[in-house]
Tab-separated table of C-alpha atoms in Angstrom:
chain	number	residue	atom	x	y	z
I	182	UNK	CA	-0.043	8.143	-24.602
I	183	UNK	CA	1.426	6.279	-27.568
I	184	UNK	CA	1.434	2.561	-28.304
I	185	UNK	CA	5.110	2.356	-27.301
I	186	UNK	CA	4.408	4.050	-23.983
I	187	UNK	CA	1.843	1.320	-23.288
I	188	UNK	CA	4.273	-1.440	-24.299
I	189	UNK	CA	7.072	-0.078	-22.101
I	190	UNK	CA	4.664	0.487	-19.215
I	191	UNK	CA	3.332	-3.066	-19.505
I	192	UNK	CA	6.872	-4.482	-19.527
I	193	UNK	CA	7.660	-2.473	-16.396
I	194	UNK	CA	4.541	-3.790	-14.665
I	195	UNK	CA	5.536	-7.339	-15.609
I	196	UNK	CA	8.988	-6.756	-14.142
I	197	UNK	CA	7.495	-5.411	-10.902
I	198	UNK	CA	5.181	-8.434	-10.640
I	199	UNK	CA	8.116	-10.821	-11.157
I	200	UNK	CA	10.165	-8.909	-8.576
I	201	UNK	CA	7.268	-9.253	-6.141
I	202	UNK	CA	6.888	-12.990	-6.747
I	203	UNK	CA	10.623	-13.550	-6.206
I	204	UNK	CA	11.001	-11.517	-3.003
I	205	UNK	CA	7.674	-12.288	-1.323
I	206	UNK	CA	8.640	-15.863	-0.298
I	207	UNK	CA	11.753	-14.439	1.398
I	208	UNK	CA	9.596	-11.846	3.142
I	209	UNK	CA	7.094	-14.480	4.254
I	210	UNK	CA	9.851	-16.684	5.713
I	211	UNK	CA	10.936	-13.901	8.066
I	212	UNK	CA	7.288	-13.021	8.740
I	213	UNK	CA	6.808	-16.606	9.931
I	214	UNK	CA	9.755	-16.164	12.294
I	215	UNK	CA	7.961	-13.127	13.760
I	216	UNK	CA	5.104	-15.432	14.698
I	217	UNK	CA	7.453	-18.021	16.190
I	218	UNK	CA	9.486	-15.530	18.267
I	219	UNK	CA	7.047	-13.030	19.822
I	220	UNK	CA	9.439	-11.373	22.308
I	221	UNK	CA	10.403	-7.708	21.742
I	222	UNK	CA	14.080	-8.060	20.790
I	223	UNK	CA	13.283	-10.644	18.096
I	224	UNK	CA	10.336	-8.613	16.818
I	225	UNK	CA	12.461	-5.473	16.397
I	226	UNK	CA	15.345	-7.342	14.770
I	227	UNK	CA	13.099	-9.247	12.370
I	228	UNK	CA	11.188	-6.064	11.528
I	229	UNK	CA	14.470	-4.475	10.431
I	230	UNK	CA	15.245	-7.499	8.233
I	231	UNK	CA	11.772	-7.293	6.674
I	232	UNK	CA	12.201	-3.580	5.985
I	233	UNK	CA	15.554	-4.319	4.307
I	234	UNK	CA	13.788	-6.807	2.011
I	235	UNK	CA	11.043	-4.271	1.230
I	236	UNK	CA	13.593	-1.539	0.488
I	237	UNK	CA	15.422	-3.945	-1.823
I	238	UNK	CA	12.096	-4.609	-3.597
I	239	UNK	CA	11.567	-0.856	-4.018
I	240	UNK	CA	15.132	-0.356	-5.243
I	241	UNK	CA	14.657	-2.981	-7.961
I	242	UNK	CA	11.298	-1.460	-8.916
I	243	UNK	CA	12.987	1.940	-9.189
I	244	UNK	CA	15.584	0.444	-11.522
I	245	UNK	CA	12.875	-1.106	-13.698
I	246	UNK	CA	10.984	2.200	-13.881
I	247	UNK	CA	14.171	4.092	-14.748
I	248	UNK	CA	14.813	1.758	-17.687
I	249	UNK	CA	11.326	1.994	-19.166
I	250	UNK	CA	10.296	5.562	-18.347
I	251	UNK	CA	13.589	7.470	-18.761
I	252	UNK	CA	11.974	10.277	-16.770
I	253	UNK	CA	14.037	13.382	-15.983
I	254	UNK	CA	13.703	14.292	-12.307
I	255	UNK	CA	13.822	17.714	-10.683
I	256	UNK	CA	13.863	16.943	-6.943
I	257	UNK	CA	14.454	19.544	-4.230
I	258	UNK	CA	14.326	19.488	-0.434
I	259	UNK	CA	15.803	16.041	0.263
I	260	UNK	CA	19.137	17.300	1.563
I	261	UNK	CA	18.621	17.310	5.339
I	262	UNK	CA	16.491	14.198	5.821
I	263	UNK	CA	17.435	11.617	8.424
I	264	UNK	CA	16.759	7.859	8.578
I	265	UNK	CA	16.745	8.121	12.367
I	266	UNK	CA	13.745	10.462	12.536
I	267	UNK	CA	10.002	9.812	12.690
I	268	UNK	CA	8.085	11.446	9.801
I	269	UNK	CA	4.515	12.060	8.758
I	270	UNK	CA	4.541	12.284	4.955
I	271	UNK	CA	1.803	13.855	2.871
I	272	UNK	CA	1.480	14.660	-0.815
I	273	UNK	CA	-0.966	15.949	-3.393
I	274	UNK	CA	-2.664	12.886	-4.883
I	275	UNK	CA	-3.224	12.612	-8.644
I	276	UNK	CA	-2.521	9.022	-9.703
I	277	UNK	CA	-1.414	5.632	-8.383
I	278	UNK	CA	1.997	6.614	-9.770
I	279	UNK	CA	2.318	8.997	-6.802
I	280	UNK	CA	3.132	6.023	-4.566
I	281	UNK	CA	5.981	4.912	-6.850
I	282	UNK	CA	7.281	8.489	-6.980
I	283	UNK	CA	7.232	8.726	-3.183
I	284	UNK	CA	8.992	5.370	-2.884
I	285	UNK	CA	11.611	6.487	-5.401
I	286	UNK	CA	12.536	9.696	-3.610
I	287	UNK	CA	12.332	8.298	-0.071
I	288	UNK	CA	13.847	4.822	-0.356
I	289	UNK	CA	16.740	4.516	2.109
I	290	UNK	CA	16.648	8.298	2.640
I	291	UNK	CA	14.045	8.203	5.418
I	292	UNK	CA	12.510	5.293	7.361
I	293	UNK	CA	10.463	2.910	5.216
I	294	UNK	CA	7.104	4.434	4.229
I	295	UNK	CA	4.031	2.856	5.824
I	296	UNK	CA	0.356	3.523	5.219
I	297	UNK	CA	-2.633	3.283	7.525
I	298	UNK	CA	-4.790	0.566	5.952
I	299	UNK	CA	-8.404	-0.435	6.387
I	300	UNK	CA	-8.796	-3.640	8.391
I	301	UNK	CA	-10.428	-5.405	5.428
I	302	UNK	CA	-7.236	-5.087	3.343
I	303	UNK	CA	-5.416	-7.667	5.448
I	304	UNK	CA	-7.423	-10.245	3.443
I	305	UNK	CA	-5.841	-9.183	0.119
I	306	UNK	CA	-3.895	-12.184	-1.252
I	307	UNK	CA	-0.100	-11.926	-0.827
I	308	UNK	CA	-0.121	-8.171	-0.142
I	309	UNK	CA	-2.209	-8.440	3.029
I	310	UNK	CA	0.342	-10.754	4.636
I	311	UNK	CA	3.214	-8.578	3.389
I	312	UNK	CA	1.621	-5.452	4.910
I	313	UNK	CA	1.119	-7.273	8.201
I	314	UNK	CA	4.722	-8.511	8.212
I	315	UNK	CA	5.979	-4.968	7.580
I	316	UNK	CA	3.934	-3.606	10.501
I	317	UNK	CA	1.575	-1.512	8.410
I	318	UNK	CA	-1.055	-0.337	10.923
I	319	UNK	CA	-4.521	-1.701	10.173
I	320	UNK	CA	-7.436	0.360	11.426
I	321	UNK	CA	-11.168	-0.104	11.686
I	322	UNK	CA	-13.137	3.133	11.661
I	323	UNK	CA	-16.660	3.112	13.079
I	324	UNK	CA	-19.341	5.337	11.568
I	325	UNK	CA	-21.452	7.711	13.643
I	326	UNK	CA	-24.452	5.415	13.066
I	327	UNK	CA	-22.536	2.384	14.390
I	328	UNK	CA	-21.469	4.323	17.477
I	329	UNK	CA	-25.031	5.560	18.016
I	330	UNK	CA	-26.255	1.940	17.986
I	331	UNK	CA	-23.434	0.789	20.268
I	332	UNK	CA	-21.879	3.638	22.329
I	333	UNK	CA	-19.183	1.274	23.633
I	334	UNK	CA	-17.535	1.538	20.192
I	335	UNK	CA	-16.693	5.216	20.764
I	336	UNK	CA	-12.912	5.587	20.784
I	337	UNK	CA	-12.349	1.894	20.028
I	338	UNK	CA	-10.955	2.607	16.538
I	339	UNK	CA	-8.327	4.984	17.927
I	340	UNK	CA	-7.501	2.645	20.814
I	341	UNK	CA	-7.005	-0.324	18.465
I	342	UNK	CA	-4.888	1.662	15.999
I	343	UNK	CA	-2.790	3.205	18.768
I	344	UNK	CA	-2.023	-0.280	20.094
I	345	UNK	CA	-0.949	-1.340	16.589
I	346	UNK	CA	1.413	1.659	16.498
I	347	UNK	CA	3.091	0.935	19.853
I	348	UNK	CA	5.936	-0.940	18.171
I	349	UNK	CA	6.885	2.220	16.238
I	350	UNK	CA	8.373	3.588	19.459
I	351	UNK	CA	11.213	1.058	19.076
I	352	UNK	CA	12.562	2.282	15.735
I	353	UNK	CA	12.062	5.315	13.436
I	354	UNK	CA	9.048	5.165	11.152
I	355	UNK	CA	7.547	7.170	8.290
I	356	UNK	CA	3.761	7.179	7.974
I	357	UNK	CA	2.153	8.248	4.694
I	358	UNK	CA	-1.214	10.011	4.639
I	359	UNK	CA	-2.783	11.576	1.545
I	360	UNK	CA	-4.651	14.477	3.148
I	361	UNK	CA	-7.046	14.708	0.189
I	362	UNK	CA	-8.136	11.122	0.786
I	363	UNK	CA	-8.627	10.392	-2.912
I	364	UNK	CA	-7.045	11.114	-6.285
I	365	UNK	CA	-7.641	14.482	-7.913
I	366	UNK	CA	-9.789	14.720	-11.014
I	367	UNK	CA	-11.872	17.505	-12.533
I	368	UNK	CA	-15.201	15.911	-11.569
I	369	UNK	CA	-14.274	15.561	-7.886
I	370	UNK	CA	-12.817	19.064	-7.892
I	371	UNK	CA	-16.059	20.507	-9.244
I	372	UNK	CA	-18.358	18.482	-6.977
I	373	UNK	CA	-16.427	19.651	-3.915
I	374	UNK	CA	-16.420	23.271	-5.081
I	375	UNK	CA	-12.786	23.132	-3.991
I	376	UNK	CA	-11.319	26.562	-3.216
I	377	UNK	CA	-7.977	25.373	-4.597
I	378	UNK	CA	-6.972	25.452	-8.232
I	379	UNK	CA	-4.913	22.255	-8.293
I	380	UNK	CA	-6.006	20.407	-5.149
I	381	UNK	CA	-9.020	18.798	-3.556
I	382	UNK	CA	-10.080	19.857	-0.086
I	383	UNK	CA	-7.904	18.204	2.576
I	384	UNK	CA	-9.576	15.850	5.027
I	385	UNK	CA	-8.082	17.082	8.262
I	386	UNK	CA	-9.732	14.322	10.301
I	387	UNK	CA	-7.525	11.617	8.802
I	388	UNK	CA	-4.367	13.553	9.615
I	389	UNK	CA	-5.578	14.221	13.177
I	390	UNK	CA	-6.371	10.521	13.646
I	391	UNK	CA	-2.891	9.536	12.423
I	392	UNK	CA	-1.078	11.965	14.717
I	393	UNK	CA	-3.171	10.964	17.720
I	394	UNK	CA	-2.721	7.253	17.048
I	395	UNK	CA	1.054	7.703	16.868
I	396	UNK	CA	1.053	9.172	20.409
I	397	UNK	CA	3.405	12.051	19.657
I	398	UNK	CA	6.119	10.028	17.877
I	399	UNK	CA	5.605	11.952	14.628
I	400	UNK	CA	7.360	15.288	15.093
I	401	UNK	CA	8.243	16.202	11.516
I	402	UNK	CA	6.029	16.624	8.464
I	403	UNK	CA	7.398	16.002	4.985
I	404	UNK	CA	5.101	18.006	2.743
I	405	UNK	CA	5.693	16.609	-0.758
I	406	UNK	CA	4.403	18.281	-3.909
I	407	UNK	CA	4.499	16.302	-7.174
I	408	UNK	CA	4.068	18.181	-10.444
I	409	UNK	CA	3.606	16.167	-13.625
I	410	UNK	CA	3.849	17.739	-17.099
I	411	UNK	CA	0.665	19.645	-18.048
I	412	UNK	CA	-1.473	17.550	-20.377
I	413	UNK	CA	0.358	14.294	-19.633
I	414	UNK	CA	-1.934	11.330	-18.860
I	415	UNK	CA	-2.241	10.641	-15.143
I	416	UNK	CA	-1.874	6.881	-14.852
I	417	UNK	CA	0.549	4.288	-13.549
I	418	UNK	CA	1.080	2.917	-17.057
I	419	UNK	CA	1.838	6.404	-18.401
I	420	UNK	CA	4.433	6.973	-15.692
I	421	UNK	CA	6.151	3.609	-16.190
I	422	UNK	CA	5.987	3.873	-19.973
I	423	UNK	CA	7.628	7.289	-20.253
I	424	UNK	CA	4.607	9.453	-21.089
I	425	UNK	CA	5.705	11.792	-18.261
I	426	UNK	CA	9.136	12.915	-19.527
I	427	UNK	CA	9.771	15.350	-16.646
I	428	UNK	CA	8.574	15.150	-13.034
I	429	UNK	CA	9.136	17.890	-10.449
I	430	UNK	CA	9.135	16.929	-6.762
I	431	UNK	CA	9.385	19.563	-4.034
I	432	UNK	CA	9.867	18.367	-0.446
I	433	UNK	CA	9.304	20.803	2.415
I	434	UNK	CA	10.185	19.675	5.936
I	435	UNK	CA	8.051	21.202	8.674
I	436	UNK	CA	7.886	20.767	12.433
I	437	UNK	CA	4.559	19.333	13.592
I	438	UNK	CA	3.278	21.490	16.474
I	439	UNK	CA	3.027	19.544	19.733
I	440	UNK	CA	-0.648	20.449	20.205
I	441	UNK	CA	-1.581	18.750	16.903
I	442	UNK	CA	-1.225	15.242	18.379
I	443	UNK	CA	-2.794	15.982	21.752
I	444	UNK	CA	-6.387	17.041	21.052
I	445	UNK	CA	-9.653	15.219	20.423
I	446	UNK	CA	-10.635	16.015	16.844
I	447	UNK	CA	-14.047	14.357	17.075
I	448	UNK	CA	-15.256	15.883	20.346
I	449	UNK	CA	-13.409	19.195	20.752
I	450	UNK	CA	-14.697	21.842	18.281
I	451	UNK	CA	-11.997	24.349	19.260
I	452	UNK	CA	-9.210	21.841	18.582
I	453	UNK	CA	-10.916	20.738	15.360
I	454	UNK	CA	-11.095	24.335	14.060
I	455	UNK	CA	-7.450	24.951	14.962
I	456	UNK	CA	-6.324	21.724	13.283
I	457	UNK	CA	-8.354	22.462	10.140
I	458	UNK	CA	-6.808	25.926	9.988
I	459	UNK	CA	-3.308	24.449	10.216
I	460	UNK	CA	-3.966	21.961	7.408
I	461	UNK	CA	-5.773	24.635	5.366
I	462	UNK	CA	-2.756	26.951	5.585
I	463	UNK	CA	-0.501	24.138	4.330
I	464	UNK	CA	-2.872	23.542	1.425
I	465	UNK	CA	-3.027	27.250	0.537
I	466	UNK	CA	0.761	27.279	0.305
I	467	UNK	CA	0.885	24.042	-1.696
I	468	UNK	CA	-1.684	25.284	-4.226
I	469	UNK	CA	0.253	28.535	-4.676
I	470	UNK	CA	3.482	26.550	-5.160
I	471	UNK	CA	1.930	24.392	-7.889
I	472	UNK	CA	0.470	27.477	-9.594
I	473	UNK	CA	3.856	29.198	-9.635
I	474	UNK	CA	5.608	26.121	-11.054
I	475	UNK	CA	2.957	25.618	-13.735
I	476	UNK	CA	3.650	29.144	-15.014
I	477	UNK	CA	7.358	28.458	-15.506
């Protein structure tokens, strides 16, 4: 990455920060109204206003990134998407830039992307309140040791998260889940002894938790594969600064089988094996797709 890539990337980051500082007060005003008017009709209407503000924020960020990165995009598979559908979105995870790429391709093409967040993140200054206002589901996962000490905690994490997701029944939603759970790098790949050439092992439990918590609302999977240029630095600054001149994005829409949101991943070994096999097959196909594109 050259000096000029770093300069352009830094200018883009500054622009995104300024965009955030300008739009956040508007977002917070409508978030305050959500607290004042707790009845369902107001909550749904205000949620749509808040999503419009967030999509405007993303649109401006996309414009900033386009100016500084001048990336050439090869995007396939976005033709038949619908803003009135519920989607589970997953993607191979390589860099924080993945989130900006996903926001670029999905903004106003599918329902606004939301992430399951750890409960502690609601305390993050500015962003925590913004995530709450935008109905990002916060979850608290209990460890096996915590449950062993207090059996009453068993199932509480799913129950709490499912309650947070109840409002998604009122309007279409897209939920993002990186199945790998962390960003790819050579050290993690080696320590896992990953059977895939370009991917880490998927953590099927997170996907099962998401589908179960959403109570069957997620019927379609958008399986996104991002391919950056070989040898290009994998960083947010590199992406914004133009060190990734070409980015390929392949979107494959799949139907989520009904059984995938109905089982108990933690307690049912037969369901767990079946779910892991389903995710493993997706990952086999994704790894083969990346390998074929890298040879071109």
